[in-house]
Amino acid sequence: MTIMVGMPAGIAVAEAWRRMAALFDRNGIAEATADARILLAHALGLNRTELAIQGRRTLEACELERIGQLAARRLRGEPVARILGQREFWSLPLTVAPAVLVPRPETETVVEAALDHIEREGLKRAQLRLLDMGTGSGALLLALLSELPNATGIGTDISIGAVACARANAARNGLAARCDFVVADFAAGLRGSFDLIVSNPPYVARGDIDKLPREIKDYDPLLALDGGRDGLDAFRAIAAMAPSLLAPRGCLAVEMGAGQESAVRGLFNTMGLKVSEVRADLAQIPRALVAIRA
C-alpha cells in the first residue's frame, strides 16, 4: 500500500489535510497548503465547499490509499496540474497532456497585452483572424477567442500530441467552430494575413534547462522549452515569418524570458517589426512584447 507516513487508519478529512500540508511543507513544496487541499479534494471527489463540510468525517482505507498515491506523486515533483490532468487559464479549463506545457499565470500577460492593442484599435467586435504559433494546449488562442466574439483562429504546433490536445480543449470550451489546429513548424506553409499573431515559444537556453525547477524540467516537454544555444532560436523564426503574415493593422505579441527583451527587440527591429509595448508580469519581469509592422 502507498498510504502516507503519518496517516493512520481512522483519521478525519481535516486532519489528513493538515498532515499532508505539513509533509509537503517539510519537503520544500511552495504552495503546500493549497496543493494539499486540491489533491485531497481530487482524491475524494469533492469540491472545496464539500471538503470543508466533511472535515470531521473519518476516511476509509481506500480513500487513504488514493490520497497516498497522489501525495507521493507530488513529493516526487510532479506538478498538481499534471496530476489532475488539467489547469485553468484565463478562466478556461484546459486539459494538460504530456505533450504540452502547463499553462502558467505569467502567460496571461500576453493575452492582456494583445487584447489592449485590439481595444485601442477599436477592433474587438471585428472579424479578426488570429494565429497562435506553437500553440501547445491552445491556451493563448482559446483565451483570445473567448474575448473576441467574431474572431477566428489557427493554432500551429510541431507536436502532433499538442495539436490533438489543443483541439480537445477547443471542443471542451465550445470554441471548436471558430478555430483549427495544424501540425507545422511555427507558420511554415501558412499563407494569408492575420490581424493578431501570438506565441509562447521555447525560450530557455539549452544549457539552462537543467537549472529549471524539477516541476518544469522533469515534466514539461523538451520541445516546448529548448530555445537553442542562446534561447533565441524561436524568436528568429518568428521574426522571419511574421512580417509577411501580419495584416496592415495587425500586431504580434510574444512571451519572452527574463533578460531577453533587448535581444528580442533587436531581432524584431531587424526584420521590420516595430516594438510598440513591453509589458511586465506580476513579478515585474518584462514578459510580453508587442510589435507591429514598421
PDB file of C-alpha atoms in Angstrom:
ATOM      1  CA  MET A   1       0.000   0.000   0.000  1.00  0.00           C
ATOM      2  CA  THR A   2       1.071   3.630  -0.518  1.00  0.00           C
ATOM      3  CA  ILE A   3      -0.691   5.203   2.474  1.00  0.00           C
ATOM      4  CA  MET A   4       1.382   8.195   3.544  1.00  0.00           C
ATOM      5  CA  VAL A   5       3.514   8.091   6.645  1.00  0.00           C
ATOM      6  CA  GLY A   6       1.580   9.879   9.375  1.00  0.00           C
ATOM      7  CA  MET A   7      -1.845   8.934   8.001  1.00  0.00           C
ATOM      8  CA  PRO A   8      -3.204   6.377  10.453  1.00  0.00           C
ATOM      9  CA  ALA A   9      -6.422   4.475   9.954  1.00  0.00           C
ATOM     10  CA  GLY A  10      -9.436   6.357  11.282  1.00  0.00           C
ATOM     11  CA  ILE A  11      -8.031   9.822  10.543  1.00  0.00           C
ATOM     12  CA  ALA A  12     -10.512  12.594   9.722  1.00  0.00           C
ATOM     13  CA  VAL A  13     -10.558  14.604   6.494  1.00  0.00           C
ATOM     14  CA  ALA A  14      -9.419  17.859   8.113  1.00  0.00           C
ATOM     15  CA  GLU A  15      -6.539  16.202   9.953  1.00  0.00           C
ATOM     16  CA  ALA A  16      -5.452  14.451   6.750  1.00  0.00           C
ATOM     17  CA  TRP A  17      -5.326  17.838   5.025  1.00  0.00           C
ATOM     18  CA  ARG A  18      -3.238  19.291   7.852  1.00  0.00           C
ATOM     19  CA  ARG A  19      -0.769  16.424   7.828  1.00  0.00           C
ATOM     20  CA  MET A  20      -0.429  16.387   4.059  1.00  0.00           C
ATOM     21  CA  ALA A  21       0.224  20.134   4.028  1.00  0.00           C
ATOM     22  CA  ALA A  22       2.853  19.764   6.763  1.00  0.00           C
ATOM     23  CA  LEU A  23       4.548  16.940   4.835  1.00  0.00           C
ATOM     24  CA  PHE A  24       4.613  18.997   1.653  1.00  0.00           C
ATOM     25  CA  ASP A  25       5.998  21.987   3.535  1.00  0.00           C
ATOM     26  CA  ARG A  26       8.798  19.908   5.071  1.00  0.00           C
ATOM     27  CA  ASN A  27       9.729  18.765   1.592  1.00  0.00           C
ATOM     28  CA  GLY A  28      10.017  22.275   0.190  1.00  0.00           C
ATOM     29  CA  ILE A  29       6.767  22.492  -1.769  1.00  0.00           C
ATOM     30  CA  ALA A  30       5.973  26.196  -2.007  1.00  0.00           C
ATOM     31  CA  GLU A  31       2.169  26.061  -2.088  1.00  0.00           C
ATOM     32  CA  ALA A  32       1.949  23.248   0.455  1.00  0.00           C
ATOM     33  CA  THR A  33      -1.447  24.041   1.967  1.00  0.00           C
ATOM     34  CA  ALA A  34      -3.152  24.787  -1.341  1.00  0.00           C
ATOM     35  CA  ASP A  35      -1.647  21.752  -3.068  1.00  0.00           C
ATOM     36  CA  ALA A  36      -2.723  19.500  -0.208  1.00  0.00           C
ATOM     37  CA  ARG A  37      -6.287  20.825  -0.349  1.00  0.00           C
ATOM     38  CA  ILE A  38      -6.546  20.403  -4.119  1.00  0.00           C
ATOM     39  CA  LEU A  39      -5.147  16.873  -4.111  1.00  0.00           C
ATOM     40  CA  LEU A  40      -7.225  15.790  -1.124  1.00  0.00           C
ATOM     41  CA  ALA A  41     -10.384  17.088  -2.761  1.00  0.00           C
ATOM     42  CA  HIS A  42      -9.457  15.338  -6.012  1.00  0.00           C
ATOM     43  CA  ALA A  43      -8.806  12.036  -4.251  1.00  0.00           C
ATOM     44  CA  LEU A  44     -12.192  12.237  -2.518  1.00  0.00           C
ATOM     45  CA  GLY A  45     -14.147  13.598  -5.494  1.00  0.00           C
ATOM     46  CA  LEU A  46     -15.167  16.706  -3.563  1.00  0.00           C
ATOM     47  CA  ASN A  47     -15.211  20.416  -4.303  1.00  0.00           C
ATOM     48  CA  ARG A  48     -13.766  22.971  -1.895  1.00  0.00           C
ATOM     49  CA  THR A  49     -17.038  23.542  -0.021  1.00  0.00           C
ATOM     50  CA  GLU A  50     -17.749  19.822   0.327  1.00  0.00           C
ATOM     51  CA  LEU A  51     -14.226  19.260   1.625  1.00  0.00           C
ATOM     52  CA  ALA A  52     -14.817  21.784   4.417  1.00  0.00           C
ATOM     53  CA  ILE A  53     -18.238  20.349   5.290  1.00  0.00           C
ATOM     54  CA  GLN A  54     -16.819  16.831   5.576  1.00  0.00           C
ATOM     55  CA  GLY A  55     -13.856  17.872   7.714  1.00  0.00           C
ATOM     56  CA  ARG A  56     -14.787  15.593  10.621  1.00  0.00           C
ATOM     57  CA  ARG A  57     -15.599  12.541   8.525  1.00  0.00           C
ATOM     58  CA  THR A  58     -13.372   9.522   9.013  1.00  0.00           C
ATOM     59  CA  LEU A  59     -11.509   8.438   5.903  1.00  0.00           C
ATOM     60  CA  GLU A  60     -11.857   4.907   4.609  1.00  0.00           C
ATOM     61  CA  ALA A  61      -8.850   2.742   3.762  1.00  0.00           C
ATOM     62  CA  CYS A  62      -9.429   3.041   0.004  1.00  0.00           C
ATOM     63  CA  GLU A  63      -9.562   6.821   0.319  1.00  0.00           C
ATOM     64  CA  LEU A  64      -6.294   6.868   2.269  1.00  0.00           C
ATOM     65  CA  GLU A  65      -4.750   4.764  -0.476  1.00  0.00           C
ATOM     66  CA  ARG A  66      -5.783   7.254  -3.179  1.00  0.00           C
ATOM     67  CA  ILE A  67      -4.566  10.188  -1.078  1.00  0.00           C
ATOM     68  CA  GLY A  68      -1.229   8.481  -0.532  1.00  0.00           C
ATOM     69  CA  GLN A  69      -0.764   7.815  -4.242  1.00  0.00           C
ATOM     70  CA  LEU A  70      -1.406  11.456  -5.153  1.00  0.00           C
ATOM     71  CA  ALA A  71       0.797  12.757  -2.347  1.00  0.00           C
ATOM     72  CA  ALA A  72       3.647  10.514  -3.462  1.00  0.00           C
ATOM     73  CA  ARG A  73       3.454  11.911  -6.983  1.00  0.00           C
ATOM     74  CA  ARG A  74       3.569  15.489  -5.682  1.00  0.00           C
ATOM     75  CA  LEU A  75       6.524  14.684  -3.428  1.00  0.00           C
ATOM     76  CA  ARG A  76       8.392  13.421  -6.498  1.00  0.00           C
ATOM     77  CA  GLY A  77       7.960  16.885  -8.015  1.00  0.00           C
ATOM     78  CA  GLU A  78       5.052  16.222 -10.357  1.00  0.00           C
ATOM     79  CA  PRO A  79       3.022  19.448 -10.694  1.00  0.00           C
ATOM     80  CA  VAL A  80      -0.543  19.474  -9.412  1.00  0.00           C
ATOM     81  CA  ALA A  81      -1.822  20.286 -12.901  1.00  0.00           C
ATOM     82  CA  ARG A  82      -0.127  17.161 -14.283  1.00  0.00           C
ATOM     83  CA  ILE A  83      -1.624  15.025 -11.515  1.00  0.00           C
ATOM     84  CA  LEU A  84      -5.105  16.415 -12.140  1.00  0.00           C
ATOM     85  CA  GLY A  85      -4.654  16.454 -15.911  1.00  0.00           C
ATOM     86  CA  GLN A  86      -5.963  19.992 -16.206  1.00  0.00           C
ATOM     87  CA  ARG A  87      -5.241  23.640 -15.439  1.00  0.00           C
ATOM     88  CA  GLU A  88      -7.323  26.801 -15.555  1.00  0.00           C
ATOM     89  CA  PHE A  89      -6.067  29.582 -17.834  1.00  0.00           C
ATOM     90  CA  TRP A  90      -7.932  32.849 -18.365  1.00  0.00           C
ATOM     91  CA  SER A  91     -10.876  31.201 -16.556  1.00  0.00           C
ATOM     92  CA  LEU A  92     -10.953  28.387 -19.134  1.00  0.00           C
ATOM     93  CA  PRO A  93     -10.486  24.773 -18.005  1.00  0.00           C
ATOM     94  CA  LEU A  94      -7.752  23.229 -20.137  1.00  0.00           C
ATOM     95  CA  THR A  95      -6.697  19.619 -20.383  1.00  0.00           C
ATOM     96  CA  VAL A  96      -2.937  19.241 -19.856  1.00  0.00           C
ATOM     97  CA  ALA A  97      -1.425  16.388 -21.862  1.00  0.00           C
ATOM     98  CA  PRO A  98       2.194  15.174 -21.629  1.00  0.00           C
ATOM     99  CA  ALA A  99       2.944  16.848 -24.982  1.00  0.00           C
ATOM    100  CA  VAL A 100       2.202  20.389 -23.784  1.00  0.00           C
ATOM    101  CA  LEU A 101       3.442  22.919 -21.265  1.00  0.00           C
ATOM    102  CA  VAL A 102       1.343  23.519 -18.189  1.00  0.00           C
ATOM    103  CA  PRO A 103      -0.224  26.966 -18.852  1.00  0.00           C
ATOM    104  CA  ARG A 104       1.191  29.457 -16.365  1.00  0.00           C
ATOM    105  CA  PRO A 105      -0.209  32.704 -14.937  1.00  0.00           C
ATOM    106  CA  GLU A 106       2.556  34.846 -16.447  1.00  0.00           C
ATOM    107  CA  THR A 107       1.448  33.825 -19.930  1.00  0.00           C
ATOM    108  CA  GLU A 108      -1.832  35.661 -19.325  1.00  0.00           C
ATOM    109  CA  THR A 109       0.283  38.835 -19.671  1.00  0.00           C
ATOM    110  CA  VAL A 110       0.439  38.116 -23.416  1.00  0.00           C
ATOM    111  CA  VAL A 111      -3.358  37.849 -23.576  1.00  0.00           C
ATOM    112  CA  GLU A 112      -3.747  41.143 -21.701  1.00  0.00           C
ATOM    113  CA  ALA A 113      -1.304  42.979 -23.959  1.00  0.00           C
ATOM    114  CA  ALA A 114      -2.880  41.603 -27.146  1.00  0.00           C
ATOM    115  CA  LEU A 115      -6.415  42.487 -26.045  1.00  0.00           C
ATOM    116  CA  ASP A 116      -5.353  46.002 -25.071  1.00  0.00           C
ATOM    117  CA  HIS A 117      -3.921  46.526 -28.556  1.00  0.00           C
ATOM    118  CA  ILE A 118      -7.157  45.269 -30.133  1.00  0.00           C
ATOM    119  CA  GLU A 119      -9.167  47.578 -27.858  1.00  0.00           C
ATOM    120  CA  ARG A 120      -7.044  50.622 -28.743  1.00  0.00           C
ATOM    121  CA  GLU A 121      -7.545  49.883 -32.423  1.00  0.00           C
ATOM    122  CA  GLY A 122     -11.314  49.582 -31.916  1.00  0.00           C
ATOM    123  CA  LEU A 123     -11.318  46.049 -33.316  1.00  0.00           C
ATOM    124  CA  LYS A 124     -12.841  43.985 -30.523  1.00  0.00           C
ATOM    125  CA  ARG A 125     -16.034  43.261 -32.495  1.00  0.00           C
ATOM    126  CA  ALA A 126     -14.279  42.927 -35.843  1.00  0.00           C
ATOM    127  CA  GLN A 127     -13.954  39.672 -37.768  1.00  0.00           C
ATOM    128  CA  LEU A 128     -10.336  39.208 -36.824  1.00  0.00           C
ATOM    129  CA  ARG A 129      -8.092  36.383 -37.984  1.00  0.00           C
ATOM    130  CA  LEU A 130      -5.737  35.079 -35.297  1.00  0.00           C
ATOM    131  CA  LEU A 131      -2.640  32.886 -35.409  1.00  0.00           C
ATOM    132  CA  ASP A 132      -1.048  31.152 -32.423  1.00  0.00           C
ATOM    133  CA  MET A 133       2.410  29.820 -33.295  1.00  0.00           C
ATOM    134  CA  GLY A 134       3.488  26.922 -31.080  1.00  0.00           C
ATOM    135  CA  THR A 135       0.034  26.658 -29.567  1.00  0.00           C
ATOM    136  CA  GLY A 136       0.640  23.791 -27.112  1.00  0.00           C
ATOM    137  CA  SER A 137      -2.581  23.339 -25.147  1.00  0.00           C
ATOM    138  CA  GLY A 138      -4.199  26.114 -27.190  1.00  0.00           C
ATOM    139  CA  ALA A 139      -4.198  28.410 -24.152  1.00  0.00           C
ATOM    140  CA  LEU A 140      -3.396  31.713 -25.878  1.00  0.00           C
ATOM    141  CA  LEU A 141      -5.661  31.241 -28.882  1.00  0.00           C
ATOM    142  CA  LEU A 142      -8.629  29.968 -26.862  1.00  0.00           C
ATOM    143  CA  ALA A 143      -8.313  32.758 -24.294  1.00  0.00           C
ATOM    144  CA  LEU A 144      -8.365  35.351 -27.078  1.00  0.00           C
ATOM    145  CA  LEU A 145     -11.285  33.735 -28.886  1.00  0.00           C
ATOM    146  CA  SER A 146     -13.250  33.743 -25.630  1.00  0.00           C
ATOM    147  CA  GLU A 147     -12.869  37.549 -25.527  1.00  0.00           C
ATOM    148  CA  LEU A 148     -13.235  38.308 -29.249  1.00  0.00           C
ATOM    149  CA  PRO A 149     -16.685  37.023 -30.279  1.00  0.00           C
ATOM    150  CA  ASN A 150     -16.276  37.464 -34.037  1.00  0.00           C
ATOM    151  CA  ALA A 151     -12.695  36.258 -34.358  1.00  0.00           C
ATOM    152  CA  THR A 152     -11.462  33.008 -35.852  1.00  0.00           C
ATOM    153  CA  GLY A 153      -8.052  31.463 -35.482  1.00  0.00           C
ATOM    154  CA  ILE A 154      -5.418  28.896 -36.354  1.00  0.00           C
ATOM    155  CA  GLY A 155      -3.042  27.279 -33.904  1.00  0.00           C
ATOM    156  CA  THR A 156       0.130  25.561 -35.066  1.00  0.00           C
ATOM    157  CA  ASP A 157       2.486  23.215 -33.284  1.00  0.00           C
ATOM    158  CA  ILE A 158       5.272  20.896 -34.379  1.00  0.00           C
ATOM    159  CA  SER A 159       3.947  18.252 -31.972  1.00  0.00           C
ATOM    160  CA  ILE A 160       1.087  16.028 -33.123  1.00  0.00           C
ATOM    161  CA  GLY A 161       0.209  15.397 -29.471  1.00  0.00           C
ATOM    162  CA  ALA A 162      -0.016  19.104 -28.757  1.00  0.00           C
ATOM    163  CA  VAL A 163      -2.327  19.684 -31.718  1.00  0.00           C
ATOM    164  CA  ALA A 164      -4.606  16.897 -30.501  1.00  0.00           C
ATOM    165  CA  CYS A 165      -4.650  18.405 -27.007  1.00  0.00           C
ATOM    166  CA  ALA A 166      -5.459  21.883 -28.339  1.00  0.00           C
ATOM    167  CA  ARG A 167      -8.325  20.545 -30.446  1.00  0.00           C
ATOM    168  CA  ALA A 168      -9.755  18.782 -27.419  1.00  0.00           C
ATOM    169  CA  ASN A 169      -9.526  21.965 -25.376  1.00  0.00           C
ATOM    170  CA  ALA A 170     -11.282  23.972 -28.086  1.00  0.00           C
ATOM    171  CA  ALA A 171     -14.149  21.469 -28.060  1.00  0.00           C
ATOM    172  CA  ARG A 172     -14.232  21.415 -24.257  1.00  0.00           C
ATOM    173  CA  ASN A 173     -14.700  25.186 -24.153  1.00  0.00           C
ATOM    174  CA  GLY A 174     -17.194  25.438 -27.011  1.00  0.00           C
ATOM    175  CA  LEU A 175     -14.755  27.205 -29.343  1.00  0.00           C
ATOM    176  CA  ALA A 176     -14.023  24.483 -31.901  1.00  0.00           C
ATOM    177  CA  ALA A 177     -16.246  26.069 -34.557  1.00  0.00           C
ATOM    178  CA  ARG A 178     -14.054  29.177 -34.650  1.00  0.00           C
ATOM    179  CA  CYS A 179     -10.596  27.647 -34.776  1.00  0.00           C
ATOM    180  CA  ASP A 180      -8.460  24.948 -36.288  1.00  0.00           C
ATOM    181  CA  PHE A 181      -5.134  23.434 -35.311  1.00  0.00           C
ATOM    182  CA  VAL A 182      -2.473  22.152 -37.678  1.00  0.00           C
ATOM    183  CA  VAL A 183       0.891  20.458 -37.359  1.00  0.00           C
ATOM    184  CA  ALA A 184       3.501  22.978 -38.536  1.00  0.00           C
ATOM    185  CA  ASP A 185       6.831  24.454 -37.515  1.00  0.00           C
ATOM    186  CA  PHE A 186       5.616  27.874 -36.336  1.00  0.00           C
ATOM    187  CA  ALA A 187       3.979  29.271 -39.508  1.00  0.00           C
ATOM    188  CA  ALA A 188       5.679  27.131 -42.153  1.00  0.00           C
ATOM    189  CA  GLY A 189       3.331  26.641 -45.090  1.00  0.00           C
ATOM    190  CA  LEU A 190       0.744  29.204 -43.961  1.00  0.00           C
ATOM    191  CA  ARG A 191      -0.496  31.918 -46.308  1.00  0.00           C
ATOM    192  CA  GLY A 192      -2.716  34.961 -45.964  1.00  0.00           C
ATOM    193  CA  SER A 193      -2.773  37.754 -43.430  1.00  0.00           C
ATOM    194  CA  PHE A 194      -3.531  37.738 -39.723  1.00  0.00           C
ATOM    195  CA  ASP A 195      -4.767  40.598 -37.565  1.00  0.00           C
ATOM    196  CA  LEU A 196      -3.151  39.179 -34.446  1.00  0.00           C
ATOM    197  CA  ILE A 197      -0.279  36.731 -34.097  1.00  0.00           C
ATOM    198  CA  VAL A 198       0.659  35.397 -30.667  1.00  0.00           C
ATOM    199  CA  SER A 199       3.236  32.938 -29.428  1.00  0.00           C
ATOM    200  CA  ASN A 200       4.663  31.488 -26.251  1.00  0.00           C
ATOM    201  CA  PRO A 201       7.698  29.889 -27.906  1.00  0.00           C
ATOM    202  CA  PRO A 202      10.522  27.815 -26.430  1.00  0.00           C
ATOM    203  CA  TYR A 203      12.915  30.386 -24.971  1.00  0.00           C
ATOM    204  CA  VAL A 204      15.116  28.628 -22.425  1.00  0.00           C
ATOM    205  CA  ALA A 205      18.785  28.494 -23.382  1.00  0.00           C
ATOM    206  CA  ARG A 206      19.737  24.847 -23.834  1.00  0.00           C
ATOM    207  CA  GLY A 207      22.421  24.977 -21.165  1.00  0.00           C
ATOM    208  CA  ASP A 208      19.971  26.370 -18.614  1.00  0.00           C
ATOM    209  CA  ILE A 209      17.322  23.652 -18.873  1.00  0.00           C
ATOM    210  CA  ASP A 210      18.906  21.528 -16.148  1.00  0.00           C
ATOM    211  CA  LYS A 211      18.741  24.540 -13.803  1.00  0.00           C
ATOM    212  CA  LEU A 212      14.956  24.812 -14.063  1.00  0.00           C
ATOM    213  CA  PRO A 213      12.711  23.661 -11.180  1.00  0.00           C
ATOM    214  CA  ARG A 214      12.021  19.937 -11.324  1.00  0.00           C
ATOM    215  CA  GLU A 215       8.318  20.614 -11.904  1.00  0.00           C
ATOM    216  CA  ILE A 216       9.350  22.056 -15.278  1.00  0.00           C
ATOM    217  CA  LYS A 217      12.493  20.227 -16.402  1.00  0.00           C
ATOM    218  CA  ASP A 218      11.208  16.779 -15.437  1.00  0.00           C
ATOM    219  CA  TYR A 219       7.612  17.117 -16.638  1.00  0.00           C
ATOM    220  CA  ASP A 220       7.285  19.762 -19.378  1.00  0.00           C
ATOM    221  CA  PRO A 221       8.170  18.579 -22.910  1.00  0.00           C
ATOM    222  CA  LEU A 222      11.698  19.473 -24.010  1.00  0.00           C
ATOM    223  CA  LEU A 223      10.397  20.678 -27.393  1.00  0.00           C
ATOM    224  CA  ALA A 224       8.435  23.413 -25.614  1.00  0.00           C
ATOM    225  CA  LEU A 225      11.406  24.549 -23.505  1.00  0.00           C
ATOM    226  CA  ASP A 226      14.536  24.347 -25.656  1.00  0.00           C
ATOM    227  CA  GLY A 227      15.213  27.686 -27.318  1.00  0.00           C
ATOM    228  CA  GLY A 228      18.589  26.701 -28.714  1.00  0.00           C
ATOM    229  CA  ARG A 229      22.059  27.665 -27.590  1.00  0.00           C
ATOM    230  CA  ASP A 230      21.095  31.226 -26.614  1.00  0.00           C
ATOM    231  CA  GLY A 231      17.358  30.748 -26.124  1.00  0.00           C
ATOM    232  CA  LEU A 232      16.517  32.881 -29.162  1.00  0.00           C
ATOM    233  CA  ASP A 233      16.066  30.354 -31.990  1.00  0.00           C
ATOM    234  CA  ALA A 234      12.270  30.547 -31.878  1.00  0.00           C
ATOM    235  CA  PHE A 235      12.290  34.341 -31.904  1.00  0.00           C
ATOM    236  CA  ARG A 236      14.478  34.306 -35.018  1.00  0.00           C
ATOM    237  CA  ALA A 237      11.965  32.060 -36.757  1.00  0.00           C
ATOM    238  CA  ILE A 238       9.011  34.187 -35.649  1.00  0.00           C
ATOM    239  CA  ALA A 239      10.724  37.422 -36.703  1.00  0.00           C
ATOM    240  CA  ALA A 240      11.392  35.969 -40.156  1.00  0.00           C
ATOM    241  CA  MET A 241       7.842  34.703 -40.691  1.00  0.00           C
ATOM    242  CA  ALA A 242       5.632  37.330 -39.032  1.00  0.00           C
ATOM    243  CA  PRO A 243       6.124  40.380 -41.313  1.00  0.00           C
ATOM    244  CA  SER A 244       4.674  38.606 -44.357  1.00  0.00           C
ATOM    245  CA  LEU A 245       1.744  37.254 -42.338  1.00  0.00           C
ATOM    246  CA  LEU A 246       0.653  40.384 -40.473  1.00  0.00           C
ATOM    247  CA  ALA A 247      -2.285  42.409 -41.779  1.00  0.00           C
ATOM    248  CA  PRO A 248      -1.635  46.164 -42.203  1.00  0.00           C
ATOM    249  CA  ARG A 249      -3.095  46.995 -38.771  1.00  0.00           C
ATOM    250  CA  GLY A 250      -2.072  43.704 -37.238  1.00  0.00           C
ATOM    251  CA  CYS A 251       0.159  43.066 -34.257  1.00  0.00           C
ATOM    252  CA  LEU A 252       2.432  40.364 -32.926  1.00  0.00           C
ATOM    253  CA  ALA A 253       2.548  39.543 -29.189  1.00  0.00           C
ATOM    254  CA  VAL A 254       5.080  37.077 -27.793  1.00  0.00           C
ATOM    255  CA  GLU A 255       6.112  35.805 -24.398  1.00  0.00           C
ATOM    256  CA  MET A 256       9.796  36.052 -23.528  1.00  0.00           C
ATOM    257  CA  GLY A 257      12.045  35.099 -20.646  1.00  0.00           C
ATOM    258  CA  ALA A 258      13.800  37.254 -18.078  1.00  0.00           C
ATOM    259  CA  GLY A 259      16.607  39.283 -19.612  1.00  0.00           C
ATOM    260  CA  GLN A 260      15.565  38.666 -23.229  1.00  0.00           C
ATOM    261  CA  GLU A 261      13.822  41.958 -24.028  1.00  0.00           C
ATOM    262  CA  SER A 262      16.782  43.688 -25.672  1.00  0.00           C
ATOM    263  CA  ALA A 263      17.709  40.711 -27.843  1.00  0.00           C
ATOM    264  CA  VAL A 264      14.123  40.033 -28.968  1.00  0.00           C
ATOM    265  CA  ARG A 265      13.570  43.724 -29.678  1.00  0.00           C
ATOM    266  CA  GLY A 266      16.704  43.758 -31.828  1.00  0.00           C
ATOM    267  CA  LEU A 267      15.665  40.680 -33.793  1.00  0.00           C
ATOM    268  CA  PHE A 268      12.228  42.112 -34.491  1.00  0.00           C
ATOM    269  CA  ASN A 269      13.577  45.528 -35.497  1.00  0.00           C
ATOM    270  CA  THR A 270      15.959  43.895 -37.950  1.00  0.00           C
ATOM    271  CA  MET A 271      13.030  42.196 -39.682  1.00  0.00           C
ATOM    272  CA  GLY A 272      10.909  45.344 -39.970  1.00  0.00           C
ATOM    273  CA  LEU A 273       8.849  44.947 -36.822  1.00  0.00           C
ATOM    274  CA  LYS A 274       8.463  47.939 -34.526  1.00  0.00           C
ATOM    275  CA  VAL A 275       8.049  47.200 -30.814  1.00  0.00           C
ATOM    276  CA  SER A 276       5.035  49.119 -29.509  1.00  0.00           C
ATOM    277  CA  GLU A 277       4.863  47.810 -25.944  1.00  0.00           C
ATOM    278  CA  VAL A 278       6.686  45.655 -23.419  1.00  0.00           C
ATOM    279  CA  ARG A 279       4.526  44.533 -20.515  1.00  0.00           C
ATOM    280  CA  ALA A 280       5.764  43.086 -17.220  1.00  0.00           C
ATOM    281  CA  ASP A 281       4.127  40.211 -15.395  1.00  0.00           C
ATOM    282  CA  LEU A 282       3.128  40.280 -11.718  1.00  0.00           C
ATOM    283  CA  ALA A 283       6.744  39.598 -10.727  1.00  0.00           C
ATOM    284  CA  GLN A 284       7.733  42.740 -12.669  1.00  0.00           C
ATOM    285  CA  ILE A 285       9.648  40.714 -15.250  1.00  0.00           C
ATOM    286  CA  PRO A 286       9.247  42.029 -18.824  1.00  0.00           C
ATOM    287  CA  ARG A 287       7.123  39.195 -20.171  1.00  0.00           C
ATOM    288  CA  ALA A 288       5.034  40.228 -23.189  1.00  0.00           C
ATOM    289  CA  LEU A 289       6.453  42.078 -26.176  1.00  0.00           C
ATOM    290  CA  VAL A 290       4.051  43.583 -28.712  1.00  0.00           C
ATOM    291  CA  ALA A 291       5.207  44.600 -32.195  1.00  0.00           C
ATOM    292  CA  ILE A 292       3.646  45.991 -35.355  1.00  0.00           C
ATOM    293  CA  ARG A 293       4.862  46.304 -38.936  1.00  0.00           C
ATOM    294  CA  ALA A 294       7.159  49.301 -39.213  1.00  0.00           C
TER     295      ALA A 294
END
